[in-house]
PDB file of C-alpha atoms in Angstrom:
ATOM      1  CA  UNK A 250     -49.744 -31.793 -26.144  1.00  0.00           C
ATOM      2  CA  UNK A 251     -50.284 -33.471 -23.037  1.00  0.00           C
ATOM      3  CA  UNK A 252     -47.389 -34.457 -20.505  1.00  0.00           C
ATOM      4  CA  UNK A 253     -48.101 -36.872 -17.642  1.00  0.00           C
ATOM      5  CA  UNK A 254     -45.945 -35.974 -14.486  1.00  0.00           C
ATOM      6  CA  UNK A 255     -45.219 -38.326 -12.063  1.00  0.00           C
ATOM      7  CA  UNK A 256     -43.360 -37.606  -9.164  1.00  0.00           C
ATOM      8  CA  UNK A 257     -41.773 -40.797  -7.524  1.00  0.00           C
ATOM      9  CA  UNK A 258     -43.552 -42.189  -4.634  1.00  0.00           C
ATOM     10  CA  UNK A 259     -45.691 -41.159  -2.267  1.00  0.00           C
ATOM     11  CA  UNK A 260     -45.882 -38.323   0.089  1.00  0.00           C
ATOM     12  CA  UNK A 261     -47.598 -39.846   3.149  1.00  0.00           C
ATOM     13  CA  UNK A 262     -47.627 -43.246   2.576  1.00  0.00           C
ATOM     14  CA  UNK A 263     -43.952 -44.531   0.795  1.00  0.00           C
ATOM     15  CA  UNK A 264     -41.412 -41.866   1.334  1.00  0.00           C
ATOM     16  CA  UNK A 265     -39.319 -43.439  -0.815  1.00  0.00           C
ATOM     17  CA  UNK A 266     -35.283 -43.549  -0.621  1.00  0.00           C
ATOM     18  CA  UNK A 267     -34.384 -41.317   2.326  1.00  0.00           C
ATOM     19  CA  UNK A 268     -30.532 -39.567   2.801  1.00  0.00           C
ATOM     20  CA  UNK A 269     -30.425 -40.246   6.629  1.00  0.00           C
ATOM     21  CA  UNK A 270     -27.819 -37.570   6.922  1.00  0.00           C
ATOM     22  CA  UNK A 271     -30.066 -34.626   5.704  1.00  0.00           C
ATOM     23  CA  UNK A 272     -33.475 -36.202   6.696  1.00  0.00           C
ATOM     24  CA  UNK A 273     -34.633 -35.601   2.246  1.00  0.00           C
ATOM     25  CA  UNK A 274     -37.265 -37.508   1.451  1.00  0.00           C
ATOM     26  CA  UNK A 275     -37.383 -38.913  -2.274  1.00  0.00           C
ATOM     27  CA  UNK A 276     -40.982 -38.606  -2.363  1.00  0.00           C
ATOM     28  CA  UNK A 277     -40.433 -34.703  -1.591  1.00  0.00           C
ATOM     29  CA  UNK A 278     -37.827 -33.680  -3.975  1.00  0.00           C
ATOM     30  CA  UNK A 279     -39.868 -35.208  -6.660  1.00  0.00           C
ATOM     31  CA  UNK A 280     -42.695 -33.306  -5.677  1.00  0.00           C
ATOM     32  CA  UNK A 281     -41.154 -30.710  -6.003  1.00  0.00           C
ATOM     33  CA  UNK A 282     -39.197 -30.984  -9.194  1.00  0.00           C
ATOM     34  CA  UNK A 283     -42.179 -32.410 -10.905  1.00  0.00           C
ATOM     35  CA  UNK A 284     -44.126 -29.253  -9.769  1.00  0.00           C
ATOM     36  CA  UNK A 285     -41.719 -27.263 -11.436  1.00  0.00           C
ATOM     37  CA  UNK A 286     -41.648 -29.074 -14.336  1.00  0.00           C
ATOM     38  CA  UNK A 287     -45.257 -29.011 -14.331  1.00  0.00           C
ATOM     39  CA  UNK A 288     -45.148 -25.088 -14.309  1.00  0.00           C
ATOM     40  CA  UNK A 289     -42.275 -24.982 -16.836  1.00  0.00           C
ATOM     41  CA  UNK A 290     -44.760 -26.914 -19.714  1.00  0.00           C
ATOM     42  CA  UNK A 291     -47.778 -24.979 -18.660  1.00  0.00           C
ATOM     43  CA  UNK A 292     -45.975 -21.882 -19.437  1.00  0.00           C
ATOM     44  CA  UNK A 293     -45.326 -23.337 -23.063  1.00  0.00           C
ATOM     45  CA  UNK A 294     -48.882 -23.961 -23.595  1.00  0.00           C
ATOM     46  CA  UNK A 295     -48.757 -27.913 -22.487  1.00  0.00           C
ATOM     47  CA  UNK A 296     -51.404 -29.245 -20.716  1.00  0.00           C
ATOM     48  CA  UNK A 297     -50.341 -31.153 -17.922  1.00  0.00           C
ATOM     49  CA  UNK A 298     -51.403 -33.289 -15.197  1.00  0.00           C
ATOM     50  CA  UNK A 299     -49.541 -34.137 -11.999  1.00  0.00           C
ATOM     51  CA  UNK A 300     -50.336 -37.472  -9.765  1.00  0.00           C
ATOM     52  CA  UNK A 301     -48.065 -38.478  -7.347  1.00  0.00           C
ATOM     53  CA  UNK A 302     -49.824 -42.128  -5.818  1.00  0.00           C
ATOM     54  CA  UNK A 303     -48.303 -45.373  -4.635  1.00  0.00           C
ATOM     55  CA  UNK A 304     -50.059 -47.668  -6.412  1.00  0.00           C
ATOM     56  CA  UNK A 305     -48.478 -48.184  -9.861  1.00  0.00           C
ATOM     57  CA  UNK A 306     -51.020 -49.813 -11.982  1.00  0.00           C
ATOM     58  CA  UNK A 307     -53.340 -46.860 -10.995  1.00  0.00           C
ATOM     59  CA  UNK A 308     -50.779 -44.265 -12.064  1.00  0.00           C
ATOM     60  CA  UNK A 309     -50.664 -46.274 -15.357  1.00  0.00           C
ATOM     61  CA  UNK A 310     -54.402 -46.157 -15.325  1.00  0.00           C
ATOM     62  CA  UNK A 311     -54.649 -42.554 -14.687  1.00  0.00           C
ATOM     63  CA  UNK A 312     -51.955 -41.330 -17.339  1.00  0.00           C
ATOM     64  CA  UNK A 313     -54.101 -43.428 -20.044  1.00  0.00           C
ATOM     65  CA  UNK A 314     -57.227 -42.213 -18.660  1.00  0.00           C
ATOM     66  CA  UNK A 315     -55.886 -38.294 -19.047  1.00  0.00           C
ATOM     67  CA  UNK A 316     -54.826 -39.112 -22.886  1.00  0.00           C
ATOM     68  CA  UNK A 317     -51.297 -38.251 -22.217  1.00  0.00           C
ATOM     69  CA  UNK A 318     -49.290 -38.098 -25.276  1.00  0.00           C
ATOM     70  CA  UNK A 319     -45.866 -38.319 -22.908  1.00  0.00           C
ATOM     71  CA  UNK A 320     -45.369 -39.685 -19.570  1.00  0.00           C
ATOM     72  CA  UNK A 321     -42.779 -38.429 -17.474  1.00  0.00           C
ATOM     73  CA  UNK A 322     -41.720 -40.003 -13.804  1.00  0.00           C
ATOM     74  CA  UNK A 323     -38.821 -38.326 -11.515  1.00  0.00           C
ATOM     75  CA  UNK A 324     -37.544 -39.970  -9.020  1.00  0.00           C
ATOM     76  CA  UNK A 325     -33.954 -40.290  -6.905  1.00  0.00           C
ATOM     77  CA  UNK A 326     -31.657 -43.351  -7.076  1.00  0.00           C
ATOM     78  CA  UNK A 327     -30.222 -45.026  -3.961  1.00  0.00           C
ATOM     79  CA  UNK A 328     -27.455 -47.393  -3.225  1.00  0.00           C
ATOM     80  CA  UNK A 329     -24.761 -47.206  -0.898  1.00  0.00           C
ATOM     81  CA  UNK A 330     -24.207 -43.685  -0.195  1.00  0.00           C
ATOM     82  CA  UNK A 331     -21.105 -43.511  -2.692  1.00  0.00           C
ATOM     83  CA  UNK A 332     -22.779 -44.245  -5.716  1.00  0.00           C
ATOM     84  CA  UNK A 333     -23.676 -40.914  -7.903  1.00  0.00           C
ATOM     85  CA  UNK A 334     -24.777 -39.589 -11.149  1.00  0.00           C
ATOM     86  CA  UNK A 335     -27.962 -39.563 -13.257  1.00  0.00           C
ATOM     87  CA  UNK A 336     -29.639 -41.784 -15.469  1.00  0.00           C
ATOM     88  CA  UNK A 337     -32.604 -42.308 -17.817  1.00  0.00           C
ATOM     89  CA  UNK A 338     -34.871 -45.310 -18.355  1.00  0.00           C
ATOM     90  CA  UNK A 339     -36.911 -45.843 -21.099  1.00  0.00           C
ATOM     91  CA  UNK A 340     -38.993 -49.394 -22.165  1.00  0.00           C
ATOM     92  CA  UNK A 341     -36.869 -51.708 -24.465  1.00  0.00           C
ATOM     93  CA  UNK A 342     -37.934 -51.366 -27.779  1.00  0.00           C
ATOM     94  CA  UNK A 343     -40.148 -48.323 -27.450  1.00  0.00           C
ATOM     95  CA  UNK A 344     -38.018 -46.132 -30.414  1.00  0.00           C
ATOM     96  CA  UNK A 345     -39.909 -42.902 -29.093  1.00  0.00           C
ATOM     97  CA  UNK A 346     -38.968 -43.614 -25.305  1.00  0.00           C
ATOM     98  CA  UNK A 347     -35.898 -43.584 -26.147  1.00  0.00           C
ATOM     99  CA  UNK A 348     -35.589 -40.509 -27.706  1.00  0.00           C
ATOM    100  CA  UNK A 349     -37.448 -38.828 -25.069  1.00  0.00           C
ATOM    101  CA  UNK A 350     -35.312 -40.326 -22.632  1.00  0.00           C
ATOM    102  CA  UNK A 351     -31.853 -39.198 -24.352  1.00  0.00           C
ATOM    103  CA  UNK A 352     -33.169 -35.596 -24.864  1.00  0.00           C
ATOM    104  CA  UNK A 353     -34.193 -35.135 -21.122  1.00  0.00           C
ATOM    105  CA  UNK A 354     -31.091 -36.710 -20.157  1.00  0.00           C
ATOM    106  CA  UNK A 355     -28.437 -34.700 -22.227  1.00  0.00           C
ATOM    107  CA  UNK A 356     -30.538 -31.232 -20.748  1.00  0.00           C
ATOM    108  CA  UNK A 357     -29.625 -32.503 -17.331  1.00  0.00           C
ATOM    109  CA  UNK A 358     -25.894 -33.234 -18.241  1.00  0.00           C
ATOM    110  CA  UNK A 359     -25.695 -29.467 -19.663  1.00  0.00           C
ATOM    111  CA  UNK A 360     -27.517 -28.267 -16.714  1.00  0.00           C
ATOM    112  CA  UNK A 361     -26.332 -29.554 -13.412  1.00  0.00           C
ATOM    113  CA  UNK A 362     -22.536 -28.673 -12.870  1.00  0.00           C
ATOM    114  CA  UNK A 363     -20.694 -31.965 -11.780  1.00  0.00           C
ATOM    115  CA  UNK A 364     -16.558 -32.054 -11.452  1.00  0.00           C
ATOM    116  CA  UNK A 365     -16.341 -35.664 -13.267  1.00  0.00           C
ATOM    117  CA  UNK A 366     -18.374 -36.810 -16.531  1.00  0.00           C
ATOM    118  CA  UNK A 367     -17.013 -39.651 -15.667  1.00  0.00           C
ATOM    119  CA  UNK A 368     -19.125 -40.689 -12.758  1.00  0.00           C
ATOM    120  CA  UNK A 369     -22.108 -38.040 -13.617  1.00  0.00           C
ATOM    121  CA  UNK A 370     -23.155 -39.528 -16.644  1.00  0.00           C
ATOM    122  CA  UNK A 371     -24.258 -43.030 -16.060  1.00  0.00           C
ATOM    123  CA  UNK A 372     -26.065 -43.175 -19.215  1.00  0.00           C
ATOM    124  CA  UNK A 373     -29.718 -43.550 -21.001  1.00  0.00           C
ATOM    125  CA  UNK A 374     -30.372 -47.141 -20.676  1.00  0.00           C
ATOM    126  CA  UNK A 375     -33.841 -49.680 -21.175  1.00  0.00           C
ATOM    127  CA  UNK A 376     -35.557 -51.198 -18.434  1.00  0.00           C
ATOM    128  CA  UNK A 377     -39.114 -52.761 -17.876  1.00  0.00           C
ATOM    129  CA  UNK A 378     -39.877 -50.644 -14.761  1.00  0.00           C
ATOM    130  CA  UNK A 379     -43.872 -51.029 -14.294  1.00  0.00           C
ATOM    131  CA  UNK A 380     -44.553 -47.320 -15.258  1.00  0.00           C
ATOM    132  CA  UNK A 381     -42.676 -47.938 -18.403  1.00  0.00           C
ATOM    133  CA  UNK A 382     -44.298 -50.868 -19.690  1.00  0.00           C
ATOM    134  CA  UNK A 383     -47.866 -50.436 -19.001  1.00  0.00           C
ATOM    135  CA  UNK A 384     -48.680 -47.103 -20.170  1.00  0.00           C
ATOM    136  CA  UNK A 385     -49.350 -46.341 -23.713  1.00  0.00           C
ATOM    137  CA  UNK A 386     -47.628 -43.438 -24.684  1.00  0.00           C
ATOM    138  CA  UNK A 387     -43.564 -42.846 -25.036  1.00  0.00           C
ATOM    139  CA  UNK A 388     -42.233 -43.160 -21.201  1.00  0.00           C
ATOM    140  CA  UNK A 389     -39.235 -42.270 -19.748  1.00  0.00           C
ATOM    141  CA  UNK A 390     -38.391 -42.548 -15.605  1.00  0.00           C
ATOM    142  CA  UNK A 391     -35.287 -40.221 -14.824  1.00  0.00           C
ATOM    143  CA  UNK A 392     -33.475 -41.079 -11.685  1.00  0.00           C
ATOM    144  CA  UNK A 393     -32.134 -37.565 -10.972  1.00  0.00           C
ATOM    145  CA  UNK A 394     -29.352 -38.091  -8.391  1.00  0.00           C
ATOM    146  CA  UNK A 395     -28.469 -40.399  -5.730  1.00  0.00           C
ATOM    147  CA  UNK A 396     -30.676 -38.762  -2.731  1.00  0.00           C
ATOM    148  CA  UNK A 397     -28.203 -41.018   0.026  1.00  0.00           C
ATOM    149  CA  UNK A 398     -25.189 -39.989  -1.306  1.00  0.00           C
ATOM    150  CA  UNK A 399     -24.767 -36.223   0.206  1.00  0.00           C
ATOM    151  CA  UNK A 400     -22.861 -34.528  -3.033  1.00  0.00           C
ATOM    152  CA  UNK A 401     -25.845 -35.657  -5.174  1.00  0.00           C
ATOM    153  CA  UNK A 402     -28.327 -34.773  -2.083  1.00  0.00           C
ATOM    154  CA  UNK A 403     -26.723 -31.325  -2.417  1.00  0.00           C
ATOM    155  CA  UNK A 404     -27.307 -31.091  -6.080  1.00  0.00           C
ATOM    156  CA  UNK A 405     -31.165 -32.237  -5.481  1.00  0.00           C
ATOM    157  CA  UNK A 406     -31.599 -28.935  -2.894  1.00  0.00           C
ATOM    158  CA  UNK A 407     -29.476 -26.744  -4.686  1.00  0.00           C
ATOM    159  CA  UNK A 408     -30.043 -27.067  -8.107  1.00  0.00           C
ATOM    160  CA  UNK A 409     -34.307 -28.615  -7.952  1.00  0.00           C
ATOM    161  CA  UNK A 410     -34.862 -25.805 -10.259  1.00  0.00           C
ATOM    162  CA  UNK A 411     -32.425 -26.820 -12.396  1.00  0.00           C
ATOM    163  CA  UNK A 412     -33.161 -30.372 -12.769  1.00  0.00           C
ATOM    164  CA  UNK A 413     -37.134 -29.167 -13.593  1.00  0.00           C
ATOM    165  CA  UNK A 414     -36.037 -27.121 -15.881  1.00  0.00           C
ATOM    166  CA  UNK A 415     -33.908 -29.787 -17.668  1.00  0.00           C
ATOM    167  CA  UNK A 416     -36.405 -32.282 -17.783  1.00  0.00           C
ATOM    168  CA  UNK A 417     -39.139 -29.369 -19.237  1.00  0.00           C
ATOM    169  CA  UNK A 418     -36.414 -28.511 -22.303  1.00  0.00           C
ATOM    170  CA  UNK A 419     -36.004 -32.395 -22.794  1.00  0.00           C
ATOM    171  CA  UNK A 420     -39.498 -32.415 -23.270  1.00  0.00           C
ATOM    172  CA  UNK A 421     -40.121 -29.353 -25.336  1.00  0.00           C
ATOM    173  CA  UNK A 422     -37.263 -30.562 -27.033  1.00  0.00           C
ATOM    174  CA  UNK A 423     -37.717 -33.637 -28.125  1.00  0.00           C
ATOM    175  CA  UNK A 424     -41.489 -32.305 -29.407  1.00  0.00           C
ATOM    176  CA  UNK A 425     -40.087 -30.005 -31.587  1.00  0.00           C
ATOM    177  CA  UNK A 426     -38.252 -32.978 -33.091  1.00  0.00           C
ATOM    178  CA  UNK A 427     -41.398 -34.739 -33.645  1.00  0.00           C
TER     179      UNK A 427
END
């Protein structure tokens, strides 16, 4: 099996959403989840390939290029600093994105500790987000937290290991369901 990670953004050239608070870059904490996740899968015996780039038609390019069999993209939501939770996208009508994208996101509702479903869980839903469309294997883009709203930024430092290893159990998951 081979999982395409890729980390939101780009580390020196599109930061990303920023929390101007706390200074935390988007393009950072998905780094560093998607490292973790990276190392989570390896550990399982996936193979797994990392690229964080700005250019999204390359990123599609590369993920077909690797043969990926899953493609995986973390990133942080923004808004208007009061906005929280988590979500998970997945391409309309892609039946197997879909499923990825509800396993991963149930494994982060069970494994981040919030005070209010309510506002947490803001729900598996489709979009036509480049990285979802033009890639050829089932794709999912989870928006982890809101990075400029500081409870959420506080779950993104505190709990990073947590969210990577949510995202690896969705995955290993939802293969074992295959």
């Amino acid at each position: 099996m081979k999982i395409f990670i890729n980390p939101g953004h780009d580390i020196d050239r599109d930061s990303g959403a920023v929390n101007y608070t706390t200074g935390l870059r988007e393009a950072d904490v998905a780094r560093n989840i998607g490292e973790r996740v990276k190392g989570y899968l390896a550990n399982v015996g996936y193979e797994c390939m990392l690229f964080q780039f700005d250019s999204l038609p390359q990123i599609c390019s590369e993920a077909d290029h690797y043969g990926a069999d899953l493609f995986v993209s973390i990133h942080c939501n923004a808004a208007n600093s009061r906005a929280r939770g988590t979500e998970t996208y997945h391409c309309a009508g892609s039946v197997e994105g879909k499923k990825l994208a509800t396993t991963i996101h149930q494994q982060i509702l069970d494994s981040i500790p919030h005070s209010d479903c309510s506002y947490w869980d803001r729900g598996v839903k489709s979009a036509g987000f480049y990285v979802l469309k033009y890639t050829s294997m089932p794709a999912v883009l989870v928006e982890t937290a809101f990075i400029d709203n500081d409870a959420d930024a506080r779950l993104l430092v505190d709990y990073e290991d947590d969210f990577a290893k949510a995202i690896a159990r969705g995955v290993t998951d939802y293969v074992s369901k295959r």
